[in-house]
Amino acid sequence: MGSNSPPTAQEVYYLPLNDAGHPDVPGGYIYLPAPTDPAYIIRFAIEGTSSICREGSLWVNIPKKGENFNRHAFHEFKLHPDFNQTLNVDVPIYFAGAFAFYTTYTPLPDFSSAEAAPPKPTKTETFYIDVEPRLTVNGAVLPIDSLSIFSVISKLMGEYPKDWERHLRGIGQREYDMVHFTPLMQRGSSNSPYSMYDQLTFDPACFPNGENDVATMITSMEKNHGLLGLTDVVWNHTANNSKWLEAHPEAGYNIETAPWLEAALELDNALLQYGTDLAKYGLPTELKSADDLQQVMDGMKPHCLDLVNIWEYYVVKVSRDAQAAVDAWMSGLTKADSQVEGANGWSLARKVEFLRENALIGRDEFAGRFHRNVDPNVAAALLTSVFGHGDINLQQTALDAVTAWLNALNVPYYKEYDADVAVIKQQVQDRVRYLRLDDDGPRLGPINKEHAFIESYFTRLPLNETTKKHDPKALFLVNNGWVWAADAMRDNAGSSSRTYLRRQVIVWGDCAKLRYGKSPEDNPYLWDFMTRYTRLMAKYFAGFRIDNCHSTPLHVAEYLLDQARNVRPDLAVFAELFTGDEKMDYVFVKRLGLSALIREAMQAWSTQEVSRLVHMHSGRPIGSFEIDTISSTKNTKPSAATTGINVSLAAVNGSLAETTEIVHNIRESPVHALFMDCTHDNEAPAQKRDARDTLPNAALVNMCACATGSVMGYDEIYPKLIDLVSEPRLYQSSFSDHEVKIGAGRGGIGRIKKLLNQIHTFMGRHGYDETFIHHEGEYITVHRMHPKTRKGYFTVAHSAFPGYGEGHGTLTPVHLNGTKAKLVGSWKLDVDVSESAKRAVSDDQSFLRGLPSSVSHLSGVILENKADKAVITMPSHFPPGSIAIFETWIPGAEHSEGLDQYVTSGASQAFAECSLIDLNFMLYRSEPEERDASGGKDGVYAIPGHGSLVYAGLQGWWSCLRDVVRYNKLGHPICNHLREGTWAMDYIVGRLERMSKRKEYTSLSKPAAWLQSRFDAIRNIPSFLRPRYFALVVQAAYDAAWARGMELLSDDVHYGQGFVQSLAMVSVQMTGYMPSASLVPLESVPSMAAGLPHFTSSWARCWGRDIFISLRGLYLATGRYSDAHSHIMAFASVLKHGMIPNLLSDGKLPRYNSRDSIWFFMQCIQDYTKMVPSGLDILKEKVNRRFLPYDDTYFEFDDPRAYSKESTIEEIIQETLQRHATGLSFREANAGPNLDMQMKDEGFNIEIHVDWKTGIIFGGNQSNCGTWMDKMGESDRAGSRGVPGTPRDGAPVEITGLLASTLTWVAELYERGLYQFEGVTTEDGDSITFKAWASRLQDNFERCYYVPQDPSQDSSYDVNSAIVNRRCIYKDLYRSGKEYEDYQLRPNFPIAMTVAPQLFTPEKALGALEMADKYLRGPTGMATLDPSDLNYRPYYINSEDSTDFATSKGRNYHQGPEWIWPTGFFLRALLKFDLMRKSTKAERTEAFQQITRRLEGCKIAIRESPWAGLAELTQRNGEFCGDS
């Protein structure tokens, strides 16, 4: 028996990859939540047509269930091209960490008609996915953003367990949930926690029982106090007295492992000696003024720098290398070579440059003295060229010459030295000033042995039994430090850096810098030692804080974190990262999987800056948009409407059981923060601000939607920053010794901090991630709420900075619209900052104590919960250092089903009965259409500050909202408009309700009712939430309408790619009822618009040519067979002169002036018979004729003769062919200005005839334009009125191709007995079969149209060599009125190729297509004229009325602008002929990929266009055309 349980909900995070294999995620940073049970999935979505699918693979190092993570172990997922679907690779996430992926593929070769070498396989860059760790304490999950972290200087905690347990209990009572410990290991001689003597031994002063104490402590923290442990890891350096360094000096940068540091060591020794000898030189040894400092600096050059001759590290030793060159020259073994031929005529500069490029050894190195040297043999070759072979009589001359060369060679190196010396002097001066004179410096006093002139950059290992085994050079190790504004990716002690020589390092003299090299093989002991240290830390601690992460080599940090995560997979990793570059921050964050970066509130210098920092770390704004989508089941394909998602039926790497999927689009994510109210590096509020700011600063930090933290002494209000190196006293806190209860009290803010931590952790755990911050004077308010329940907390903080006194001004009453509130409490902080109080604290020699302080309740807060809002008025006495906290909720958001669920549910059912015609009105309708449908009353909606939407329907709204939602643009004008009122809702519902009353649109009543009910549910919510919920409703309706469209279109569309679906929906855009336009007179019939918005109503809507160019794609390919049928029958009914009208005008006033429309019509009938089931039946169907068959008489549509006769479609085809066979000659009915005010009189004369020698149809004249390139000159100023831009008389190539296609088709039908006519009669009375006519075209086509590559072949073709502009093409025209126009390269010949490939020799066709691809194809459209043509004018501006004959009034419409529709025929032709030469499956796949590559611009355009379609044309290279 089957189970009745509902399907499992599967969470999916959707990660689309673009054509280059890059993640298509806003901001590019992929941050995913902690692993879940069952595991959620990350879904890599790759279009099956993507370039990376060509011999492609996706490589992912996300481990499978049960696997250990190995950074270098990538799982391969083969990417097989699929031209119908999007490929999905579903990868479950079982572990936290930083994971990587990339793709490999073989690039698509450039298209060529000739054989070309295949490209080599390639690899994309590596991208990263960071997965948040899953932290738990006592079974409760703690998201990173919920953490409240407490930082301690471990050595000041006392002895474990008696002192530590007491403090840990106090920390836990205050509702912190993680403790950050500075390093707990044995310290070096400086006693700094960050200068570790032994990384594998815990500090015995704190932990007498070593590791056992730590294990006991961690267990007690979690079980008894609800605390997780977090420790610093220090990977950059070790204490300068670390014993293990003596045995392994190779772990550091010494003169043996880093010889480029020798000069820096020489200088360091000299500076230290100079400081010792100051008195000897009569210089001051105690610097009391800038003058004293200047004296010392003036003496530095003669008594220090000049003594060490650092310049020798830069230059070539001239005497040595000059003599070596001459010796080599005199040996006679060196010969001049071709490189130095004629060198005796060279200038000195050229000789020097030759030596620099060819002879200089060690040019880019910086090693020992005179390490740069010149290859004597190369220098000797130059001497040989200048002086001949070695000659004893020229020896001195040669020596003088090469000496001059080398002296000149050294000039830039001396300049380099001088520049470095200038930096050295400035750096030393600045540093000594800071150490001795600056008010904010340590003011070290006299220069002596204890306080040297300058810090040493080197650790000098002692000479003992261990160290004497090493080379003496190995005993000098460079110390670690930091460099201001340094490149985080550069090793400051590496061979390419001179920062140590230039004295640019702010050095830590107690720490030797560690040298890892590129891999463990470069320094095995160090890598193994630090790995053991790292794994030991991961064994006990839930989190790491990477000390000086920005100067930790990335590959080292990656390796060590991998080791740590193998011990503890859910390791939280925090870092201090001072790269100075947000992009570089992302590099570290992504590659290391950093959980958060440490940010410091005490960096703020004003209330305004505090507000900015709080805003930065407060999550999303209130009312942010929802971007997740929910699909019903895994085997149902979600639409591409809003997200571009088109999920395949099964994942590439296997299928799962049927599940309900919750699909999350990956949000744009900033780097997550650990926002500290204070750190052990910050001055305390009592120092930097006003001590009272301790409370509001803490409250504001804890309201942020990120991990937050504090430091021991902050809650207690310690008076100043603790010196973590030299401070001997231990911590004291009243909160460690007594029960901590929320409320007022003495001894600091710990009781209120408990409440703040409770609120912060609660909001973080439950997803309160929307916040609004307001700054007003000294006040900051923060409102943070849940995005769905709309419950929240509101905090008012009165900051306290120096000079605020008792405050200036009060806070304007706060109005929380649509919100109810409850006061949690209000308090103020008072601190005794008197000198006596400070002295009492500082005089305590045993313990660190806080300033006397008290937190007291504040009364007088007025809270009014009115019907529509809560109003909060702060009391007059609310001094700096005060806070008030409120709970808030929004009654309107407490819908029984949940407002989010309610407003998005039921849409599919509401739209289930809509037809495609209904969807035309529901989704689209441009301004003219809307006006026409409403009798001029209604138009599209106009948004103040934004402008009019392009459509009145949902697509208009969604086009506006799409990026607003995706990028959370809450400041967009549409959001402001929605906050101001509900007019948009009224508009959407109103137009549907009005239209649903019409008989054609009754099915719109249910969508109208659904929208009304959903909008009613959100009308009365607070206005700041209205944009979010409006977008949810519109998106749900839009998705449902789109999905309904997919159901009604063909399976190829329904289950096709997003681009195919978007193209197919254009058929819905273009087809609908229009009161002013129909396919037949006196009856409303849905019709196709020629273009939006200009060609949508009245006579301008239905164009025969446009309809039948488009009908195959919009109707036949989409399964809209009945629409195709109605349009074919309608135009068949108005056949006259053997032509269909270009302008239908309902059949009332058809205009017959296009020579090509009929042939596109014929092609569509042919396509209909081949693509529609039982399509041949149409040939026997009858239509009533608007005009009499074979009769050119014109009469009105209400004349009795109108529609009095009928013909079958077969007879319509025959009449067309017969009328052309005998020739056409007529003047347009109603010819004159009333018909066409631009055309000259002769332009109304239509002449068409067949040249029976070739079978080609000719027609037109120089005064009309009877093909699609139909722009008539209109400018009187330019004298172009009545002069067509492109008359294209003669025989246009596409008409010849369409004719051949039709003839071949009917001939085949005749032979199969499906067409009753064998042929036609010519004007001479001769009969010719269709087969013979087609054969005649076949025999003559290439002779008449082809222009060969080789001019010597011109005689075999009808070619006038003198006027050929480009070869290897097919002419656009044959025998036109202006012969040069025949030879123009235009995009019309691919039409002929597509419908009549038999006319073309494949090799010639491919060559011509290659020319079009190279010279005509733009990003979306095809240039209408060869750019090399003198008539090329690619910018169409119809409004221009200049004197320019070529462009005025847009006469260049088809003389260069890039039109979109020929692209389809070009690509079909390209595919057709490319496939002819392909034999293998791989080759054929490549042919299809050549096409999809050329569709990329169209994909982008249709995705980004507010019209959700493709523009008729663009300017050159795809530039926007405002007149299209």
mmCIF file of N, CA, C and O in Angstrom, residues 141 161 265-266 370 506 748 752 793 804 1374 1377:
data_model
loop_
_atom_site.group_PDB
_atom_site.id
_atom_site.type_symbol
_atom_site.label_atom_id
_atom_site.label_comp_id
_atom_site.label_asym_id
_atom_site.label_seq_id
_atom_site.Cartn_x
_atom_site.Cartn_y
_atom_site.Cartn_z
ATOM 1 N N VAL A 141 21.120 25.316 18.217
ATOM 2 C CA VAL A 141 21.903 25.777 17.070
ATOM 3 C C VAL A 141 22.149 27.270 17.195
ATOM 4 O O VAL A 141 21.240 28.050 17.516
ATOM 5 N N PRO A 161 41.502 26.100 38.023
ATOM 6 C CA PRO A 161 40.123 26.492 37.697
ATOM 7 C C PRO A 161 39.556 27.622 38.550
ATOM 8 O O PRO A 161 38.537 28.204 38.195
ATOM 9 N N LEU A 265 69.935 43.500 6.968
ATOM 10 C CA LEU A 265 70.636 43.164 8.196
ATOM 11 C C LEU A 265 71.826 44.090 8.420
ATOM 12 O O LEU A 265 72.055 44.573 9.541
ATOM 13 N N GLU A 266 72.598 44.336 7.371
ATOM 14 C CA GLU A 266 73.738 45.261 7.479
ATOM 15 C C GLU A 266 73.259 46.622 7.968
ATOM 16 O O GLU A 266 73.860 47.240 8.853
ATOM 17 N N PHE A 370 77.443 43.596 -4.907
ATOM 18 C CA PHE A 370 77.845 43.455 -6.320
ATOM 19 C C PHE A 370 77.333 42.146 -6.923
ATOM 20 O O PHE A 370 78.008 41.499 -7.730
ATOM 21 N N ILE A 506 56.503 48.171 10.418
ATOM 22 C CA ILE A 506 56.287 48.435 11.837
ATOM 23 C C ILE A 506 56.515 47.098 12.535
ATOM 24 O O ILE A 506 55.659 46.214 12.520
ATOM 25 N N GLY A 748 28.774 48.609 36.511
ATOM 26 C CA GLY A 748 28.870 48.451 35.071
ATOM 27 C C GLY A 748 27.526 48.150 34.425
ATOM 28 O O GLY A 748 26.463 48.275 35.050
ATOM 29 N N ILE A 752 22.268 44.962 32.063
ATOM 30 C CA ILE A 752 21.579 45.326 30.818
ATOM 31 C C ILE A 752 22.178 44.563 29.649
ATOM 32 O O ILE A 752 21.474 44.189 28.705
ATOM 33 N N TYR A 793 12.187 44.352 17.502
ATOM 34 C CA TYR A 793 12.647 45.150 18.636
ATOM 35 C C TYR A 793 13.076 46.518 18.125
ATOM 36 O O TYR A 793 13.679 46.641 17.052
ATOM 37 N N TYR A 804 28.990 66.533 24.880
ATOM 38 C CA TYR A 804 27.528 66.385 24.857
ATOM 39 C C TYR A 804 26.882 66.823 26.169
ATOM 40 O O TYR A 804 25.707 67.187 26.203
ATOM 41 N N TYR A 1374 19.733 41.445 -58.756
ATOM 42 C CA TYR A 1374 20.210 41.117 -60.099
ATOM 43 C C TYR A 1374 19.520 42.071 -61.072
ATOM 44 O O TYR A 1374 18.290 42.161 -61.119
ATOM 45 N N GLY A 1377 18.157 48.918 -61.103
ATOM 46 C CA GLY A 1377 18.269 50.192 -61.821
ATOM 47 C C GLY A 1377 19.617 50.865 -61.619
ATOM 48 O O GLY A 1377 20.015 51.710 -62.443
#
